[in-house]
Amino acid sequence: MSERGPSAVPTQGATPGSPPPSPAAAVPLTAARRTGLLVTLVLGGLTALPPLSMDMYLPALPEVTDGLGSPAATVQLTLTACLAGMALGQLVIGPMSDKWGRRRPLLAGMVLYVLATAVCSLAPTTELLIGFRLVQGLAGAAGVVIARAVVRDLYDGVEMARFFSTLMLISGTAPIIAPLIGGQVLRFADWRGVFVVLTVVGLALTVVVWRSLEETLPPERRQTGGVGSALRTMRGLLGDRVFAGYTLAGGFAFAVLFSYVSASPFVIQEIYGASPQAFSLLFGLNSVGLIIVGQINGKLLVGRISLDKALGAGIATITVASVALLLMSTGVFGQVGLVPVAAALFVLMSAMGLVLPNTNAQALMRTPHAAGSASALLGTSSFLVGAVASPLVGIAGEHTAVPMTLVQLSCSLLSVGCFLGMCRPWQPREPLTV
């Protein structure tokens, strides 16, 4: 397959508060852009692979504990290892894709993902499983980090924000269906069968990428230099106040989401007495709300109002919902039932559909010259901030929701501060050059 130039779409209906179109927007259309549906499905599959790798495995944790004869705390390190691999892998693979193009690092990562996942299905000990889950995360990071970089290659301006909202429709369903798929697999196989299914999914996605996804970064737009050059590029990106502001605002918002995912099973079931089935229904409903608002953002808002206005509305909504949850958890409104809490969580999660795609779009619009490195910083910051916030939600035990709501409100306010203090959407912006 030949390597062609990026098939960017000229910005349509540029909105106030968005930077001018990048040079990439002037590149002619190619087959990569014209096969829009296929490209969307491939990129959606790549961004869905990490949550599939994490969440499909969750129902199998008790079986892994019994099957390998290890304590639950040790088996939980298999989740931590995969998450750490996904965070660190993006820092390595993103700059690689800026230097060598998108296809080669992506295909190498996908092949390594398939091999590591296959070894996980055969792992005889917990220690080996933890090690190869780390490798699985490192390799799986290639999909999500390069998918964002490819979107930056293909799109600019409001079209990029629309595409990120479309990707959310695909990748947002992964956390909903992954545990269900894992549970069904366990009806016919043991925990190793989950990794067999993930191996098949990874292999199929690798073949589709190899056959259908063209190179989107031509040689003349690639970065030169080695590790030192990549580090200087990242330092330059982090030194840009606006890029860092969007990255941190999105990262702290992602921490709000992570704290919900970590604490909601205990809050909904242990404190408010919901059954596992009711919790699963509420979890799925909140994910559907996020997807719907993401589509409203991409189909109705983007192009009609500025990305910063939509983003600001999303962050404000998250903050208000966090305040309401904190007041309910501390008893300011007296004894409240599950319905008000579930309603506030639904509002909070749905508003993520305004925040996540628009922070990605605004940050990447600053970096047409280093989309891989920028994508790596976006992804790693979200995972790291989320990983730090996640353990804090259970610091006071399983029978109070106050830690969860305090973490959510704190991270929401930090997101507001980064957006207003660093992005300063009311000011004109100079182009970023690194």
XYZ file of N, CA, C and O in Angstrom, residues 37-156:
480
model
N -16.569 6.360 6.045
C -17.203 5.443 6.989
C -16.208 4.395 7.468
O -16.136 4.099 8.660
N -15.429 3.845 6.551
C -14.461 2.822 6.926
C -13.393 3.389 7.849
O -13.021 2.764 8.855
N -12.886 4.593 7.538
C -11.891 5.235 8.388
C -12.476 5.474 9.778
O -11.816 5.253 10.806
N -13.722 5.920 9.842
C -14.374 6.161 11.127
C -14.469 4.883 11.948
O -14.180 4.873 13.154
N -14.864 3.782 11.310
C -14.994 2.515 12.023
C -13.640 2.006 12.506
O -13.518 1.497 13.632
N -12.605 2.157 11.665
C -11.273 1.698 12.055
C -10.763 2.512 13.238
O -10.285 1.963 14.240
N -10.846 3.846 13.141
C -10.367 4.691 14.228
C -11.198 4.484 15.493
O -10.668 4.509 16.610
N -12.505 4.283 15.324
C -13.346 3.992 16.481
C -12.951 2.684 17.148
O -12.912 2.588 18.374
N -12.640 1.675 16.332
C -12.192 0.406 16.893
C -10.886 0.535 17.650
O -10.696 -0.072 18.708
N -9.961 1.356 17.118
C -8.678 1.561 17.793
C -8.861 2.250 19.144
O -8.208 1.903 20.128
N -9.737 3.261 19.194
C -9.959 3.958 20.464
C -10.776 3.111 21.439
O -10.717 3.338 22.657
N -11.535 2.141 20.928
C -12.322 1.271 21.806
C -11.499 0.118 22.368
O -11.916 -0.517 23.349
N -10.326 -0.154 21.791
C -9.547 -1.311 22.227
C -9.089 -1.221 23.687
O -9.184 -2.222 24.420
N -8.585 -0.063 24.171
C -8.193 -0.009 25.587
C -9.337 -0.298 26.559
O -9.170 -1.124 27.473
N -10.525 0.345 26.419
C -11.601 -0.017 27.357
C -12.060 -1.463 27.215
O -12.444 -2.095 28.214
N -12.008 -2.012 26.001
C -12.331 -3.430 25.849
C -11.330 -4.291 26.612
O -11.708 -5.250 27.304
N -10.044 -3.938 26.514
C -9.002 -4.707 27.196
C -9.152 -4.638 28.707
O -8.835 -5.603 29.411
N -9.623 -3.511 29.215
C -9.785 -3.349 30.659
C -11.089 -3.959 31.147
O -11.107 -4.756 32.093
N -12.197 -3.595 30.518
C -13.516 -3.876 31.087
C -14.029 -5.280 30.761
O -14.810 -5.835 31.533
N -13.629 -5.854 29.625
C -14.073 -7.210 29.307
C -13.520 -8.221 30.314
O -14.101 -9.279 30.549
N -12.407 -7.851 30.919
C -11.699 -8.731 31.849
C -12.269 -8.660 33.263
O -12.040 -9.553 34.079
N -13.035 -7.593 33.574
C -13.500 -7.383 34.943
C -14.317 -8.550 35.508
O -14.089 -8.972 36.646
N -15.297 -9.102 34.759
C -16.073 -10.208 35.347
C -15.241 -11.452 35.635
O -15.683 -12.326 36.394
N -14.049 -11.547 35.037
C -13.231 -12.745 35.205
C -12.293 -12.668 36.396
O -11.616 -13.663 36.708
N -12.218 -11.517 37.083
C -11.252 -11.364 38.178
C -11.396 -12.441 39.266
O -10.391 -13.003 39.711
N -12.613 -12.769 39.733
C -12.707 -13.832 40.746
C -12.177 -15.180 40.249
O -11.537 -15.918 41.007
N -12.431 -15.490 38.979
C -11.937 -16.751 38.423
C -10.418 -16.767 38.340
O -9.786 -17.804 38.541
N -9.824 -15.616 37.985
C -8.364 -15.540 37.928
C -7.785 -15.777 39.316
O -6.782 -16.495 39.485
N -8.416 -15.196 40.328
C -7.953 -15.382 41.713
C -7.958 -16.854 42.091
O -6.988 -17.377 42.667
N -9.038 -17.552 41.754
C -9.132 -18.976 42.085
C -8.210 -19.817 41.211
O -7.533 -20.731 41.693
N -8.193 -19.492 39.913
C -7.442 -20.315 38.976
C -5.947 -20.256 39.174
O -5.251 -21.274 38.997
N -5.414 -19.102 39.519
C -3.972 -18.952 39.697
C -3.559 -19.006 41.164
O -2.361 -18.941 41.469
N -4.536 -19.102 42.063
C -4.233 -19.234 43.475
C -3.527 -18.036 44.066
O -2.642 -18.189 44.920
N -3.921 -16.850 43.659
C -3.292 -15.621 44.149
C -4.308 -14.777 44.894
O -5.519 -14.863 44.623
N -3.851 -13.937 45.832
C -4.778 -13.030 46.527
C -5.417 -12.045 45.551
O -4.849 -11.713 44.501
N -6.595 -11.566 45.927
C -7.309 -10.614 45.071
C -6.479 -9.358 44.823
O -6.476 -8.806 43.713
N -5.759 -8.883 45.854
C -4.955 -7.669 45.705
C -3.871 -7.859 44.658
O -3.556 -6.935 43.891
N -3.297 -9.057 44.591
C -2.269 -9.329 43.581
C -2.872 -9.392 42.189
O -2.317 -8.854 41.229
N -4.022 -10.033 42.063
C -4.672 -10.132 40.761
C -5.098 -8.758 40.254
O -5.066 -8.487 39.046
N -5.479 -7.858 41.167
C -5.861 -6.514 40.741
C -4.694 -5.751 40.113
O -4.899 -4.801 39.358
N -3.457 -6.196 40.395
C -2.303 -5.578 39.754
C -2.296 -5.824 38.249
O -1.634 -5.105 37.506
N -3.030 -6.837 37.790
C -3.126 -7.040 36.347
C -3.873 -5.883 35.679
O -3.601 -5.551 34.528
N -4.820 -5.280 36.395
C -5.499 -4.085 35.883
C -4.576 -2.878 35.935
O -4.492 -2.098 34.983
N -3.878 -2.720 37.067
C -2.962 -1.590 37.222
C -1.868 -1.624 36.164
O -1.505 -0.594 35.591
N -1.329 -2.820 35.892
C -0.260 -2.953 34.908
C -0.740 -2.553 33.517
O -0.035 -1.856 32.777
N -1.934 -2.971 33.160
C -2.473 -2.622 31.836
C -2.693 -1.118 31.729
O -2.359 -0.497 30.707
N -3.238 -0.509 32.782
C -3.482 0.930 32.775
C -2.168 1.706 32.696
O -2.040 2.674 31.943
N -1.157 1.267 33.475
C 0.143 1.937 33.435
C 0.772 1.804 32.060
O 1.381 2.757 31.535
N 0.636 0.645 31.445
C 1.170 0.460 30.107
C 0.528 1.379 29.092
O 1.205 1.945 28.226
N -0.785 1.556 29.197
C -1.475 2.452 28.267
C -1.026 3.892 28.437
O -0.925 4.647 27.458
N -0.755 4.302 29.673
C -0.300 5.672 29.911
C 1.108 5.881 29.382
O 1.384 6.850 28.655
N 2.030 4.976 29.707
C 3.423 5.136 29.303
C 3.616 4.881 27.810
O 4.446 5.531 27.163
N 2.858 3.932 27.271
C 3.000 3.605 25.859
C 2.707 4.783 24.948
O 3.343 4.944 23.896
N 1.771 5.624 25.345
C 1.433 6.775 24.507
C 2.598 7.757 24.406
O 2.813 8.374 23.358
N 3.359 7.897 25.489
C 4.504 8.812 25.462
C 5.585 8.341 24.498
O 6.333 9.149 23.961
N 5.684 7.032 24.295
C 6.692 6.483 23.398
C 6.190 6.461 21.953
O 6.880 6.893 21.029
N 4.976 5.967 21.764
C 4.480 5.716 20.413
C 4.066 7.004 19.709
O 4.226 7.132 18.488
N 3.542 7.988 20.466
C 3.148 9.249 19.836
C 4.291 9.918 19.092
O 4.179 10.213 17.888
N 5.442 10.189 19.750
C 6.573 10.777 19.028
C 7.102 9.885 17.909
O 7.559 10.388 16.874
N 7.043 8.550 18.084
C 7.472 7.653 17.008
C 6.646 7.871 15.754
O 7.165 7.861 14.627
N 5.344 8.096 15.929
C 4.481 8.285 14.766
C 4.731 9.620 14.080
O 4.447 9.773 12.894
N 5.233 10.618 14.830
C 5.605 11.882 14.199
C 6.865 11.740 13.351
O 7.055 12.463 12.374
N 7.738 10.804 13.723
C 9.000 10.625 13.008
C 8.879 9.637 11.853
O 9.435 9.855 10.773
N 8.183 8.533 12.050
C 8.140 7.453 11.072
C 6.790 7.310 10.367
O 6.589 6.374 9.603
N 5.858 8.199 10.624
C 4.536 8.062 10.035
C 3.611 7.283 10.946
O 4.027 6.728 11.960
N 2.337 7.220 10.561
C 1.329 6.604 11.439
C 1.237 5.086 11.273
O 1.044 4.371 12.246
N 1.388 4.594 10.033
C 1.100 3.182 9.774
C 2.084 2.233 10.453
O 1.683 1.258 11.099
N 3.381 2.488 10.301
C 4.360 1.519 10.807
C 4.307 1.366 12.325
O 4.240 0.230 12.835
N 4.326 2.467 13.110
C 4.194 2.274 14.564
C 2.865 1.646 14.967
O 2.809 0.855 15.909
N 1.793 1.992 14.244
C 0.492 1.441 14.586
C 0.460 -0.063 14.335
O 0.018 -0.839 15.197
N 0.936 -0.493 13.161
C 0.934 -1.925 12.858
C 1.857 -2.692 13.803
O 1.518 -3.797 14.254
N 3.029 -2.107 14.117
C 3.931 -2.771 15.066
C 3.266 -2.921 16.430
O 3.362 -3.976 17.080
N 2.597 -1.859 16.886
C 1.906 -1.929 18.159
C 0.790 -2.951 18.160
O 0.614 -3.702 19.134
N 0.036 -3.026 17.066
C -1.080 -3.969 17.001
C -0.581 -5.408 16.998
O -1.170 -6.290 17.647
N 0.502 -5.685 16.255
C 1.054 -7.044 16.238
C 1.536 -7.431 17.638
O 1.278 -8.546 18.120
N 2.227 -6.506 18.319
C 2.692 -6.787 19.680
C 1.514 -6.989 20.623
O 1.563 -7.843 21.527
N 0.436 -6.215 20.425
C -0.771 -6.378 21.252
C -1.338 -7.784 21.091
O -1.690 -8.434 22.084
N -1.430 -8.259 19.866
C -1.980 -9.597 19.618
C -1.123 -10.661 20.289
O -1.643 -11.580 20.950
N 0.206 -10.548 20.148
C 1.102 -11.545 20.742
C 1.016 -11.522 22.277
O 0.940 -12.576 22.923
N 1.030 -10.316 22.865
C 0.970 -10.208 24.320
C -0.349 -10.739 24.860
O -0.383 -11.414 25.903
N -1.445 -10.459 24.163
C -2.756 -10.935 24.611
C -2.845 -12.449 24.519
O -3.419 -13.107 25.404
N -2.261 -13.019 23.460
C -2.251 -14.483 23.329
C -1.463 -15.121 24.467
O -1.875 -16.160 25.019
N -0.330 -14.512 24.845
C 0.453 -15.044 25.966
C -0.337 -14.926 27.269
O -0.283 -15.826 28.123
N -1.093 -13.838 27.447
C -1.931 -13.698 28.646
C -2.906 -14.864 28.770
O -3.178 -15.347 29.888
N -3.439 -15.337 27.644
C -4.399 -16.442 27.693
C -3.751 -17.746 28.117
O -4.458 -18.690 28.510
N -2.413 -17.816 28.040
C -1.697 -19.040 28.395
C -0.909 -18.905 29.690
O -0.245 -19.855 30.104
N -0.954 -17.715 30.331
C -0.092 -17.431 31.475
C -0.322 -18.438 32.605
O -1.447 -18.588 33.089
N 0.755 -19.123 33.072
C 0.596 -20.105 34.151
C 0.660 -19.497 35.546
O 0.268 -20.145 36.516
N 1.172 -18.267 35.656
C 1.314 -17.636 36.971
C 0.789 -16.205 36.926
O 0.714 -15.577 35.846
N 0.466 -15.686 38.095
C -0.013 -14.309 38.181
C 1.082 -13.332 37.783
O 0.808 -12.323 37.126
N 2.327 -13.628 38.165
C 3.431 -12.727 37.839
C 3.605 -12.591 36.331
O 3.812 -11.472 35.821
N 3.510 -13.693 35.605
C 3.632 -13.631 34.146
C 2.442 -12.881 33.546
O 2.600 -12.104 32.590
N 1.260 -13.106 34.118
C 0.086 -12.398 33.627
C 0.229 -10.895 33.834
O -0.097 -10.103 32.931
N 0.736 -10.487 34.987
C 0.939 -9.051 35.244
C 1.931 -8.474 34.240
O 1.715 -7.394 33.661
N 3.031 -9.190 33.990
C 4.038 -8.696 33.056
C 3.503 -8.513 31.661
O 3.754 -7.485 31.014
N 2.743 -9.480 31.173
C 2.241 -9.366 29.800
C 1.013 -8.475 29.701
O 0.704 -7.978 28.616
N 0.325 -8.253 30.816
C -0.717 -7.214 30.795
C -0.075 -5.838 30.640
O -0.624 -4.954 29.971
N 1.110 -5.655 31.242
C 1.837 -4.403 31.043
C 2.216 -4.239 29.572
O 2.019 -3.164 28.987
N 2.730 -5.304 28.964
C 3.081 -5.248 27.535
C 1.828 -5.011 26.690
O 1.841 -4.241 25.721
N 0.729 -5.656 27.062
C -0.524 -5.470 26.335
C -0.961 -4.011 26.368
O -1.379 -3.448 25.349
N -0.844 -3.370 27.537
C -1.201 -1.962 27.648
C -0.278 -1.068 26.838
O -0.728 -0.152 26.149
N 1.040 -1.335 26.916
C 2.004 -0.551 26.143
C 1.698 -0.619 24.653
O 1.709 0.394 23.954
N 1.414 -1.832 24.156
C 1.141 -1.999 22.732
C -0.227 -1.447 22.351
O -0.391 -0.813 21.299
N -1.227 -1.675 23.208
C -2.571 -1.185 22.910
C -2.660 0.325 22.874
O -3.559 0.887 22.239
N -1.707 1.002 23.545
C -1.686 2.467 23.512
C -1.483 2.994 22.101
O -1.882 4.125 21.798
N -0.874 2.181 21.225
C -0.645 2.634 19.844
C -1.955 3.004 19.164
O -2.029 3.991 18.422
N -2.998 2.214 19.411
C -4.265 2.473 18.738
C -4.860 3.813 19.095
O -5.194 4.613 18.225
N -4.954 4.084 20.398
C -5.652 5.300 20.822
C -4.833 6.544 20.516
O -5.373 7.574 20.084
N -3.495 6.492 20.708
C -2.691 7.693 20.495
C -2.571 8.010 19.005
O -2.635 9.178 18.589
N -2.409 6.997 18.171
C -2.276 7.253 16.736
C -3.632 7.576 16.120
O -3.709 8.349 15.158
N -4.713 7.028 16.658
C -6.043 7.383 16.147
C -6.278 8.884 16.268
O -6.762 9.533 15.339
N -5.928 9.474 17.433
C -6.085 10.924 17.594
C -5.194 11.688 16.624
O -5.603 12.710 16.065
N -3.963 11.194 16.422
C -3.055 11.869 15.503
C -3.565 11.791 14.059
O -3.452 12.762 13.301
N -4.142 10.662 13.683
C -4.701 10.528 12.335
C -5.862 11.496 12.142
O -5.998 12.119 11.078
N -6.695 11.634 13.167
C -7.794 12.606 13.074
C -7.231 14.003 12.835
O -7.757 14.770 12.016
N -6.137 14.341 13.525
C -5.517 15.663 13.310
C -4.966 15.794 11.908
O -5.008 16.881 11.311
N -4.446 14.698 11.343
C -3.947 14.732 9.968
C -5.066 14.948 8.961
O -4.889 15.641 7.953
N -6.215 14.343 9.224
C -7.301 14.340 8.248
C -8.227 15.545 8.358
O -8.864 15.924 7.383
N -8.331 16.125 9.548
C -9.340 17.148 9.780
C -8.735 18.367 10.453
O -7.662 18.302 11.059
N -9.478 19.464 10.382
C -9.064 20.684 11.057
C -10.319 21.427 11.511
O -11.417 21.201 10.995
